[in-house]
Amino acid sequence: MSNKEKLIIFLLASVNFTHIIDFMIMMPLGPVLKEKFALTPHSFSIIISSYAIAAFVSSFSAATYVDRFDRKKVLLFGYSGFILATFACGIADSFVLLMAARIMAGFFGGLIGAQVMSMVADTFPMERRGQAMGIMMGAFGAASVLGVPMALKLAEYGWHTPFTVLSGLSLVVLLLALRFVPSMTKHITEKAKTANPFDVFTRIIADNNQRMALTMSFVLMFSHFSVISFMATYMHTNVGFSQEDMKFIYFFGGLASLVSGPIIGKMADKFGKFKVFSVFAAIAVIPVLIITNLGHTPLYLALILSSVFFIISGGRIIPSQALMSSVVKPEFRGGFMSVNSSLQQLSSGLAAYVSGMIVIETATGELINYNYIGYFAAALSLVCIWLGWKLVEKG
């Protein structure tokens, strides 16, 4: 990578880092918010899913126009709104206001993910894209290692504090991106300018590869987030983690992801995106089933198992995103990736909502039926291998 490419990928990863923290922090804050607002598992799942549904609406709508504009301008617009919404979360003083702020954060956040991935794909050719995607996924690891534990520590001063501090950090990233991320307009052709804004959907309907890729992405996210949504709460109520211990799940899991992400990306470039994806999707069944069936477990062993889950389950996403970016031409990539992002958000929101319907809290405070979510998530991971194979076969 050149120094310019390193700077671009660092700043885009920083945008991803802050964006991911905002989404992730809600899950470990589950026990705190549950006590503050007397939430049931179902009502907590609504908070998570409302963010995702709002992101689905905004990114789905964005698919009709994003390829007509400079990708940098779209990213900065969405990121600015996201910062304001995150600050609003920090000053919310009721469940209703928090819900409204989360919907606002989801709406603007929905513009961020697709633009970041489109900008990475525009910057790096296919033969080096796996490594770049691995670095971007490293933002998830960094968010887990640094962001979530720090947010949980800040939450000791009040559950609002993580959001206000995050909005301040995001403002710094915004100013750096404004200064150093270059405009990206090569995708804006005369054909793109004059095209019907709904052509993105026409192209998807007409192209089996795009349909297959979007289906795989939707199923993969559902598999991942159905487990993730209640993982922290389950570890607290069933496995025996104290509230203070919760940060270690994300620290060690994130550290493992931070180290493994670039390695998995390089493997995808060297051995093939589908081969690496299929291996990780297959072996992901093991940690998924173990995590969702854990009883009281020693802290060190539970942390090892959860870290393995983060490596393998997250390892499926890196090669899958590289595959996704290859099925559409650059001039149409922003719209397609916006549709992809919208479906991922819808999938994660539905996964959280469905999980909240299945998981039941007993009189003693423990959660039951989490194992059924694990069985379903494992099956979906295997379905993704077949979908990926069909995508490569027809490509």
Tab-separated table of C-alpha atoms in Angstrom:
chain	number	residue	atom	x	y	z
A	1	MET	CA	0.000	0.000	0.000
A	2	SER	CA	1.156	3.525	-0.745
A	3	ASN	CA	1.187	6.149	2.016
A	4	LYS	CA	-1.866	7.771	0.425
A	5	GLU	CA	-3.764	4.474	0.454
A	6	LYS	CA	-2.759	3.863	4.066
A	7	LEU	CA	-4.083	7.284	5.087
A	8	ILE	CA	-7.374	6.736	3.252
A	9	ILE	CA	-7.911	3.282	4.727
A	10	PHE	CA	-7.017	4.561	8.218
A	11	LEU	CA	-9.561	7.375	8.078
A	12	LEU	CA	-12.287	5.188	6.579
A	13	ALA	CA	-11.570	2.576	9.248
A	14	SER	CA	-11.830	5.344	11.868
A	15	VAL	CA	-15.274	6.273	10.545
A	16	ASN	CA	-16.211	2.596	10.717
A	17	PHE	CA	-14.702	2.354	14.208
A	18	THR	CA	-16.891	5.086	15.690
A	19	HIS	CA	-19.949	3.914	13.767
A	20	ILE	CA	-19.520	0.334	15.026
A	21	ILE	CA	-19.022	1.438	18.639
A	22	ASP	CA	-22.316	3.316	18.514
A	23	PHE	CA	-24.130	0.165	17.410
A	24	MET	CA	-22.221	-2.274	19.619
A	25	ILE	CA	-22.428	-0.333	22.859
A	26	MET	CA	-26.171	-0.904	23.114
A	27	MET	CA	-25.712	-4.659	23.595
A	28	PRO	CA	-23.345	-4.649	26.615
A	29	LEU	CA	-25.378	-1.771	28.070
A	30	GLY	CA	-28.362	-4.133	28.021
A	31	PRO	CA	-28.273	-4.961	31.757
A	32	VAL	CA	-27.868	-1.259	32.668
A	33	LEU	CA	-30.714	-0.107	30.422
A	34	LYS	CA	-32.856	-3.011	31.558
A	35	GLU	CA	-32.594	-1.777	35.144
A	36	LYS	CA	-32.941	1.910	34.220
A	37	PHE	CA	-36.082	1.535	32.098
A	38	ALA	CA	-37.436	-1.819	33.417
A	39	LEU	CA	-36.980	-3.420	29.999
A	40	THR	CA	-37.980	-6.955	29.047
A	41	PRO	CA	-35.870	-8.917	26.512
A	42	HIS	CA	-38.515	-8.069	23.909
A	43	SER	CA	-38.499	-4.320	24.583
A	44	PHE	CA	-34.692	-4.263	24.591
A	45	SER	CA	-34.678	-6.016	21.224
A	46	ILE	CA	-36.955	-3.252	19.894
A	47	ILE	CA	-34.317	-0.604	20.741
A	48	ILE	CA	-31.676	-2.536	18.799
A	49	SER	CA	-33.944	-3.372	15.880
A	50	SER	CA	-35.294	0.208	15.586
A	51	TYR	CA	-31.758	1.436	14.797
A	52	ALA	CA	-31.352	-1.268	12.171
A	53	ILE	CA	-34.744	-0.699	10.571
A	54	ALA	CA	-34.078	3.051	10.295
A	55	ALA	CA	-30.707	2.287	8.688
A	56	PHE	CA	-32.467	-0.051	6.259
A	57	VAL	CA	-34.863	2.705	5.181
A	58	SER	CA	-32.149	5.320	4.635
A	59	SER	CA	-29.641	3.091	2.831
A	60	PHE	CA	-32.372	1.537	0.659
A	61	SER	CA	-33.501	5.023	-0.354
A	62	ALA	CA	-29.895	6.107	-0.915
A	63	ALA	CA	-29.471	3.401	-3.546
A	64	THR	CA	-31.449	5.561	-5.980
A	65	TYR	CA	-29.112	8.555	-5.872
A	66	VAL	CA	-25.682	7.908	-4.296
A	67	ASP	CA	-23.942	7.049	-7.589
A	68	ARG	CA	-24.718	10.565	-8.855
A	69	PHE	CA	-22.619	12.260	-6.174
A	70	ASP	CA	-19.085	12.428	-4.871
A	71	ARG	CA	-18.783	9.508	-2.437
A	72	LYS	CA	-16.897	11.718	0.026
A	73	LYS	CA	-19.748	14.244	0.224
A	74	VAL	CA	-22.347	11.528	0.824
A	75	LEU	CA	-20.165	9.984	3.532
A	76	LEU	CA	-19.571	13.290	5.323
A	77	PHE	CA	-23.272	14.178	5.194
A	78	GLY	CA	-24.271	10.865	6.739
A	79	TYR	CA	-21.481	11.020	9.301
A	80	SER	CA	-22.449	14.560	10.389
A	81	GLY	CA	-26.040	13.462	11.022
A	82	PHE	CA	-24.785	10.393	12.853
A	83	ILE	CA	-22.710	12.578	15.220
A	84	LEU	CA	-25.714	14.750	16.063
A	85	ALA	CA	-27.865	11.665	16.678
A	86	THR	CA	-25.243	10.084	18.930
A	87	PHE	CA	-25.066	13.291	20.959
A	88	ALA	CA	-28.877	13.200	21.202
A	89	CYS	CA	-28.593	9.719	22.728
A	90	GLY	CA	-26.278	11.220	25.309
A	91	ILE	CA	-28.805	13.815	26.448
A	92	ALA	CA	-31.953	11.653	26.237
A	93	ASP	CA	-33.672	11.386	29.631
A	94	SER	CA	-36.464	8.927	28.849
A	95	PHE	CA	-37.033	5.678	26.979
A	96	VAL	CA	-39.053	7.472	24.289
A	97	LEU	CA	-36.345	10.071	23.640
A	98	LEU	CA	-33.654	7.393	23.596
A	99	MET	CA	-35.674	5.420	21.060
A	100	ALA	CA	-36.087	8.522	18.888
A	101	ALA	CA	-32.356	9.258	19.050
A	102	ARG	CA	-31.514	5.648	18.145
A	103	ILE	CA	-33.819	5.833	15.125
A	104	MET	CA	-32.095	9.058	14.053
A	105	ALA	CA	-28.660	7.460	14.532
A	106	GLY	CA	-29.734	4.475	12.474
A	107	PHE	CA	-31.085	6.669	9.698
A	108	PHE	CA	-27.792	8.511	9.212
A	109	GLY	CA	-25.689	5.487	10.062
A	110	GLY	CA	-27.323	3.655	7.175
A	111	LEU	CA	-25.566	6.030	4.776
A	112	ILE	CA	-22.136	5.380	6.265
A	113	GLY	CA	-21.513	1.662	5.879
A	114	ALA	CA	-22.259	1.399	2.156
A	115	GLN	CA	-20.222	4.492	1.305
A	116	VAL	CA	-17.209	3.261	3.249
A	117	MET	CA	-17.260	-0.114	1.479
A	118	SER	CA	-17.792	1.537	-1.921
A	119	MET	CA	-14.852	3.865	-1.303
A	120	VAL	CA	-12.623	0.948	-0.334
A	121	ALA	CA	-13.666	-0.955	-3.462
A	122	ASP	CA	-13.021	2.129	-5.624
A	123	THR	CA	-9.566	2.604	-4.087
A	124	PHE	CA	-8.276	-0.992	-4.118
A	125	PRO	CA	-8.330	-3.411	-7.096
A	126	MET	CA	-9.900	-6.847	-6.641
A	127	GLU	CA	-6.558	-8.627	-6.148
A	128	ARG	CA	-5.812	-6.443	-3.089
A	129	ARG	CA	-9.354	-5.882	-1.890
A	130	GLY	CA	-9.417	-8.778	0.559
A	131	GLN	CA	-6.568	-7.244	2.543
A	132	ALA	CA	-8.297	-3.852	2.528
A	133	MET	CA	-11.585	-5.393	3.681
A	134	GLY	CA	-9.666	-7.211	6.411
A	135	ILE	CA	-8.303	-3.904	7.671
A	136	MET	CA	-11.811	-2.423	7.590
A	137	MET	CA	-13.089	-5.359	9.623
A	138	GLY	CA	-10.233	-4.590	11.997
A	139	ALA	CA	-12.308	-1.557	12.945
A	140	PHE	CA	-14.721	-4.005	14.545
A	141	GLY	CA	-11.853	-5.495	16.533
A	142	ALA	CA	-10.584	-2.058	17.529
A	143	ALA	CA	-14.104	-1.042	18.553
A	144	SER	CA	-14.298	-4.138	20.727
A	145	VAL	CA	-10.800	-3.812	22.203
A	146	LEU	CA	-10.832	-0.071	22.849
A	147	GLY	CA	-14.315	1.275	22.328
A	148	VAL	CA	-16.618	-1.105	24.165
A	149	PRO	CA	-14.523	-1.545	27.345
A	150	MET	CA	-13.947	2.225	27.519
A	151	ALA	CA	-17.659	2.851	26.931
A	152	LEU	CA	-18.566	0.428	29.714
A	153	LYS	CA	-16.083	2.182	31.997
A	154	LEU	CA	-17.566	5.558	31.077
A	155	ALA	CA	-21.032	4.135	31.753
A	156	GLU	CA	-20.052	3.937	35.424
A	157	TYR	CA	-20.447	7.727	35.423
A	158	GLY	CA	-23.914	7.402	33.879
A	159	TRP	CA	-25.227	5.501	30.872
A	160	HIS	CA	-25.341	8.766	28.878
A	161	THR	CA	-21.587	9.350	29.090
A	162	PRO	CA	-20.418	6.869	26.399
A	163	PHE	CA	-22.617	8.557	23.802
A	164	THR	CA	-21.501	12.113	24.538
A	165	VAL	CA	-17.809	11.122	24.515
A	166	LEU	CA	-18.285	9.129	21.296
A	167	SER	CA	-19.916	12.106	19.577
A	168	GLY	CA	-16.894	14.240	20.491
A	169	LEU	CA	-14.445	11.632	19.151
A	170	SER	CA	-16.488	11.306	15.973
A	171	LEU	CA	-16.318	15.055	15.433
A	172	VAL	CA	-12.498	14.848	15.410
A	173	VAL	CA	-12.650	12.019	12.837
A	174	LEU	CA	-15.064	14.084	10.721
A	175	LEU	CA	-12.660	17.021	10.587
A	176	LEU	CA	-9.736	14.756	9.628
A	177	ALA	CA	-11.793	13.045	6.914
A	178	LEU	CA	-12.880	16.423	5.584
A	179	ARG	CA	-9.227	17.430	5.266
A	180	PHE	CA	-7.514	14.251	4.072
A	181	VAL	CA	-10.001	11.912	2.345
A	182	PRO	CA	-9.998	12.766	-1.392
A	183	SER	CA	-13.106	13.302	-3.474
A	184	MET	CA	-14.183	10.176	-5.344
A	185	THR	CA	-16.031	10.998	-8.559
A	186	LYS	CA	-14.626	8.576	-11.175
A	187	HIS	CA	-17.800	6.511	-10.904
A	188	ILE	CA	-19.933	9.478	-12.053
A	189	THR	CA	-20.309	8.861	-15.773
A	190	GLU	CA	-22.715	10.615	-18.140
A	191	LYS	CA	-24.694	7.385	-18.232
A	192	ALA	CA	-24.959	7.390	-14.442
A	193	LYS	CA	-26.049	11.046	-14.403
A	194	THR	CA	-28.909	10.498	-16.834
A	195	ALA	CA	-29.984	7.049	-15.650
A	196	ASN	CA	-33.345	6.453	-14.054
A	197	PRO	CA	-32.763	6.534	-10.275
A	198	PHE	CA	-34.631	3.245	-9.917
A	199	ASP	CA	-32.392	1.467	-12.426
A	200	VAL	CA	-30.382	0.075	-9.514
A	201	PHE	CA	-33.342	-2.153	-8.647
A	202	THR	CA	-33.937	-3.055	-12.290
A	203	ARG	CA	-30.312	-4.181	-12.615
A	204	ILE	CA	-30.553	-6.268	-9.455
A	205	ILE	CA	-33.732	-7.970	-10.632
A	206	ALA	CA	-32.182	-8.702	-14.031
A	207	ASP	CA	-28.822	-9.934	-12.707
A	208	ASN	CA	-28.852	-13.314	-10.964
A	209	ASN	CA	-25.375	-12.701	-9.528
A	210	GLN	CA	-26.506	-9.555	-7.748
A	211	ARG	CA	-29.632	-11.266	-6.419
A	212	MET	CA	-27.622	-14.230	-5.163
A	213	ALA	CA	-25.008	-11.977	-3.548
A	214	LEU	CA	-27.664	-9.944	-1.715
A	215	THR	CA	-29.429	-13.087	-0.528
A	216	MET	CA	-26.166	-14.476	0.842
A	217	SER	CA	-25.426	-11.187	2.601
A	218	PHE	CA	-28.904	-11.072	4.177
A	219	VAL	CA	-28.738	-14.664	5.449
A	220	LEU	CA	-25.192	-14.243	6.775
A	221	MET	CA	-26.083	-11.133	8.776
A	222	PHE	CA	-29.177	-12.824	10.198
A	223	SER	CA	-27.044	-15.755	11.331
A	224	HIS	CA	-24.467	-13.460	12.930
A	225	PHE	CA	-26.734	-10.981	14.713
A	226	SER	CA	-29.258	-13.499	15.979
A	227	VAL	CA	-26.456	-14.764	18.229
A	228	ILE	CA	-24.735	-11.416	18.916
A	229	SER	CA	-27.878	-9.548	20.021
A	230	PHE	CA	-28.268	-11.415	23.323
A	231	MET	CA	-24.725	-12.713	23.771
A	232	ALA	CA	-23.711	-10.142	26.401
A	233	THR	CA	-26.931	-10.494	28.389
A	234	TYR	CA	-26.716	-14.311	28.232
A	235	MET	CA	-23.118	-14.246	29.449
A	236	HIS	CA	-24.251	-12.082	32.368
A	237	THR	CA	-27.362	-14.005	33.390
A	238	ASN	CA	-26.517	-17.616	32.483
A	239	VAL	CA	-22.740	-18.007	32.244
A	240	GLY	CA	-21.909	-16.029	35.374
A	241	PHE	CA	-20.174	-12.854	34.156
A	242	SER	CA	-20.444	-9.887	36.484
A	243	GLN	CA	-21.209	-6.472	35.014
A	244	GLU	CA	-17.535	-5.581	35.539
A	245	ASP	CA	-16.423	-8.704	33.644
A	246	MET	CA	-18.522	-7.896	30.575
A	247	LYS	CA	-15.839	-5.652	29.105
A	248	PHE	CA	-13.439	-8.598	28.871
A	249	ILE	CA	-15.698	-10.363	26.347
A	250	TYR	CA	-15.284	-7.476	23.936
A	251	PHE	CA	-11.662	-6.728	24.816
A	252	PHE	CA	-10.314	-10.213	24.142
A	253	GLY	CA	-12.778	-10.966	21.352
A	254	GLY	CA	-11.982	-7.659	19.693
A	255	LEU	CA	-8.232	-8.139	20.133
A	256	ALA	CA	-8.501	-11.537	18.465
A	257	SER	CA	-10.516	-10.015	15.600
A	258	LEU	CA	-8.083	-7.116	15.258
A	259	VAL	CA	-5.179	-9.509	14.788
A	260	SER	CA	-7.004	-12.086	12.672
A	261	GLY	CA	-8.874	-9.678	10.338
A	262	PRO	CA	-5.941	-8.620	8.115
A	263	ILE	CA	-4.645	-12.215	8.091
A	264	ILE	CA	-7.995	-13.542	6.900
A	265	GLY	CA	-8.118	-10.793	4.279
A	266	LYS	CA	-4.697	-11.802	2.927
A	267	MET	CA	-5.790	-15.449	2.909
A	268	ALA	CA	-8.837	-14.473	0.835
A	269	ASP	CA	-6.595	-12.690	-1.695
A	270	LYS	CA	-4.191	-15.633	-1.874
A	271	PHE	CA	-6.480	-18.667	-1.823
A	272	GLY	CA	-9.717	-17.204	-3.185
A	273	LYS	CA	-12.578	-15.342	-1.561
A	274	PHE	CA	-15.098	-18.169	-1.784
A	275	LYS	CA	-12.735	-20.874	-0.505
A	276	VAL	CA	-11.846	-18.880	2.591
A	277	PHE	CA	-15.469	-17.860	3.135
A	278	SER	CA	-16.742	-21.438	2.894
A	279	VAL	CA	-14.159	-22.708	5.392
A	280	PHE	CA	-15.034	-20.072	7.977
A	281	ALA	CA	-18.779	-20.426	7.397
A	282	ALA	CA	-18.503	-24.177	7.980
A	283	ILE	CA	-16.388	-24.090	11.121
A	284	ALA	CA	-18.451	-21.177	12.524
A	285	VAL	CA	-21.095	-23.770	13.387
A	286	ILE	CA	-18.918	-25.018	16.252
A	287	PRO	CA	-18.472	-21.809	18.307
A	288	VAL	CA	-22.068	-20.752	17.573
A	289	LEU	CA	-23.437	-23.967	19.086
A	290	ILE	CA	-21.039	-23.841	22.020
A	291	ILE	CA	-21.736	-20.189	22.921
A	292	THR	CA	-25.523	-20.586	22.781
A	293	ASN	CA	-25.473	-23.701	24.977
A	294	LEU	CA	-23.070	-22.544	27.704
A	295	GLY	CA	-24.009	-22.935	31.322
A	296	HIS	CA	-22.032	-21.601	34.287
A	297	THR	CA	-18.455	-21.600	33.022
A	298	PRO	CA	-15.117	-20.409	34.461
A	299	LEU	CA	-14.315	-16.894	33.287
A	300	TYR	CA	-11.098	-17.814	31.476
A	301	LEU	CA	-12.736	-20.625	29.501
A	302	ALA	CA	-15.769	-18.541	28.553
A	303	LEU	CA	-13.450	-15.769	27.322
A	304	ILE	CA	-11.489	-18.224	25.175
A	305	LEU	CA	-14.710	-19.550	23.654
A	306	SER	CA	-16.181	-16.090	23.009
A	307	SER	CA	-12.901	-14.930	21.414
A	308	VAL	CA	-12.917	-17.925	19.082
A	309	PHE	CA	-16.500	-17.046	18.201
A	310	PHE	CA	-15.498	-13.483	17.254
A	311	ILE	CA	-12.603	-14.701	15.089
A	312	ILE	CA	-14.485	-17.376	13.180
A	313	SER	CA	-17.944	-15.846	12.972
A	314	GLY	CA	-16.525	-12.461	11.983
A	315	GLY	CA	-14.072	-14.192	9.657
A	316	ARG	CA	-16.965	-15.127	7.378
A	317	ILE	CA	-17.775	-11.485	6.707
A	318	ILE	CA	-14.377	-10.379	5.335
A	319	PRO	CA	-14.274	-12.597	2.206
A	320	SER	CA	-18.035	-12.261	1.733
A	321	GLN	CA	-17.740	-8.456	1.461
A	322	ALA	CA	-14.920	-8.790	-1.078
A	323	LEU	CA	-17.152	-11.136	-3.092
A	324	MET	CA	-20.051	-8.699	-2.849
A	325	SER	CA	-18.053	-5.796	-4.282
A	326	SER	CA	-17.049	-7.777	-7.373
A	327	VAL	CA	-20.504	-8.454	-8.807
A	328	VAL	CA	-21.215	-4.919	-10.017
A	329	LYS	CA	-19.420	-2.300	-12.140
A	330	PRO	CA	-17.794	0.671	-10.340
A	331	GLU	CA	-20.253	3.214	-11.757
A	332	PHE	CA	-23.143	1.285	-10.174
A	333	ARG	CA	-21.332	0.102	-7.042
A	334	GLY	CA	-22.582	2.803	-4.667
A	335	GLY	CA	-26.236	2.026	-5.359
A	336	PHE	CA	-25.703	-1.713	-5.141
A	337	MET	CA	-23.707	-1.463	-1.906
A	338	SER	CA	-26.428	0.788	-0.469
A	339	VAL	CA	-29.002	-1.909	-1.217
A	340	ASN	CA	-26.640	-4.453	0.329
A	341	SER	CA	-26.162	-2.279	3.404
A	342	SER	CA	-29.911	-1.758	3.720
A	343	LEU	CA	-30.577	-5.480	3.584
A	344	GLN	CA	-27.835	-6.151	6.127
A	345	GLN	CA	-29.393	-3.604	8.458
A	346	LEU	CA	-32.856	-5.072	7.922
A	347	SER	CA	-31.460	-8.542	8.529
A	348	SER	CA	-29.690	-7.567	11.752
A	349	GLY	CA	-32.792	-5.731	12.963
A	350	LEU	CA	-35.044	-8.678	12.221
A	351	ALA	CA	-32.525	-11.039	13.833
A	352	ALA	CA	-32.549	-8.977	17.045
A	353	TYR	CA	-36.338	-8.755	17.016
A	354	VAL	CA	-36.884	-12.467	16.332
A	355	SER	CA	-34.309	-13.381	18.989
A	356	GLY	CA	-36.175	-11.172	21.444
A	357	MET	CA	-39.371	-13.074	20.652
A	358	ILE	CA	-37.701	-16.460	21.216
A	359	VAL	CA	-35.561	-15.738	24.284
A	360	ILE	CA	-37.523	-15.818	27.545
A	361	GLU	CA	-36.440	-14.495	30.936
A	362	THR	CA	-37.200	-16.794	33.858
A	363	ALA	CA	-38.218	-15.713	37.350
A	364	THR	CA	-34.585	-16.081	38.442
A	365	GLY	CA	-33.414	-13.716	35.683
A	366	GLU	CA	-31.826	-16.354	33.457
A	367	LEU	CA	-32.521	-16.574	29.711
A	368	ILE	CA	-33.887	-19.716	28.100
A	369	ASN	CA	-34.300	-20.758	24.435
A	370	TYR	CA	-31.000	-19.117	23.432
A	371	ASN	CA	-29.875	-22.578	22.312
A	372	TYR	CA	-32.639	-22.651	19.667
A	373	ILE	CA	-31.228	-19.439	18.228
A	374	GLY	CA	-27.848	-21.154	18.014
A	375	TYR	CA	-29.231	-24.134	16.088
A	376	PHE	CA	-30.933	-21.839	13.591
A	377	ALA	CA	-27.876	-19.583	13.204
A	378	ALA	CA	-25.631	-22.595	12.578
A	379	ALA	CA	-27.973	-23.893	9.888
A	380	LEU	CA	-28.039	-20.489	8.179
A	381	SER	CA	-24.229	-20.396	8.121
A	382	LEU	CA	-24.230	-23.636	6.132
A	383	VAL	CA	-26.901	-22.255	3.790
A	384	CYS	CA	-24.550	-19.341	3.073
A	385	ILE	CA	-21.925	-21.753	1.736
A	386	TRP	CA	-24.406	-23.040	-0.829
A	387	LEU	CA	-25.418	-19.487	-1.763
A	388	GLY	CA	-21.768	-18.489	-2.157
A	389	TRP	CA	-21.086	-21.532	-4.298
A	390	LYS	CA	-24.015	-20.683	-6.580
A	391	LEU	CA	-22.703	-17.123	-6.824
A	392	VAL	CA	-19.224	-18.262	-7.886
A	393	GLU	CA	-20.604	-20.991	-10.170
A	394	LYS	CA	-22.813	-18.533	-12.053
A	395	GLY	CA	-20.159	-15.798	-12.022
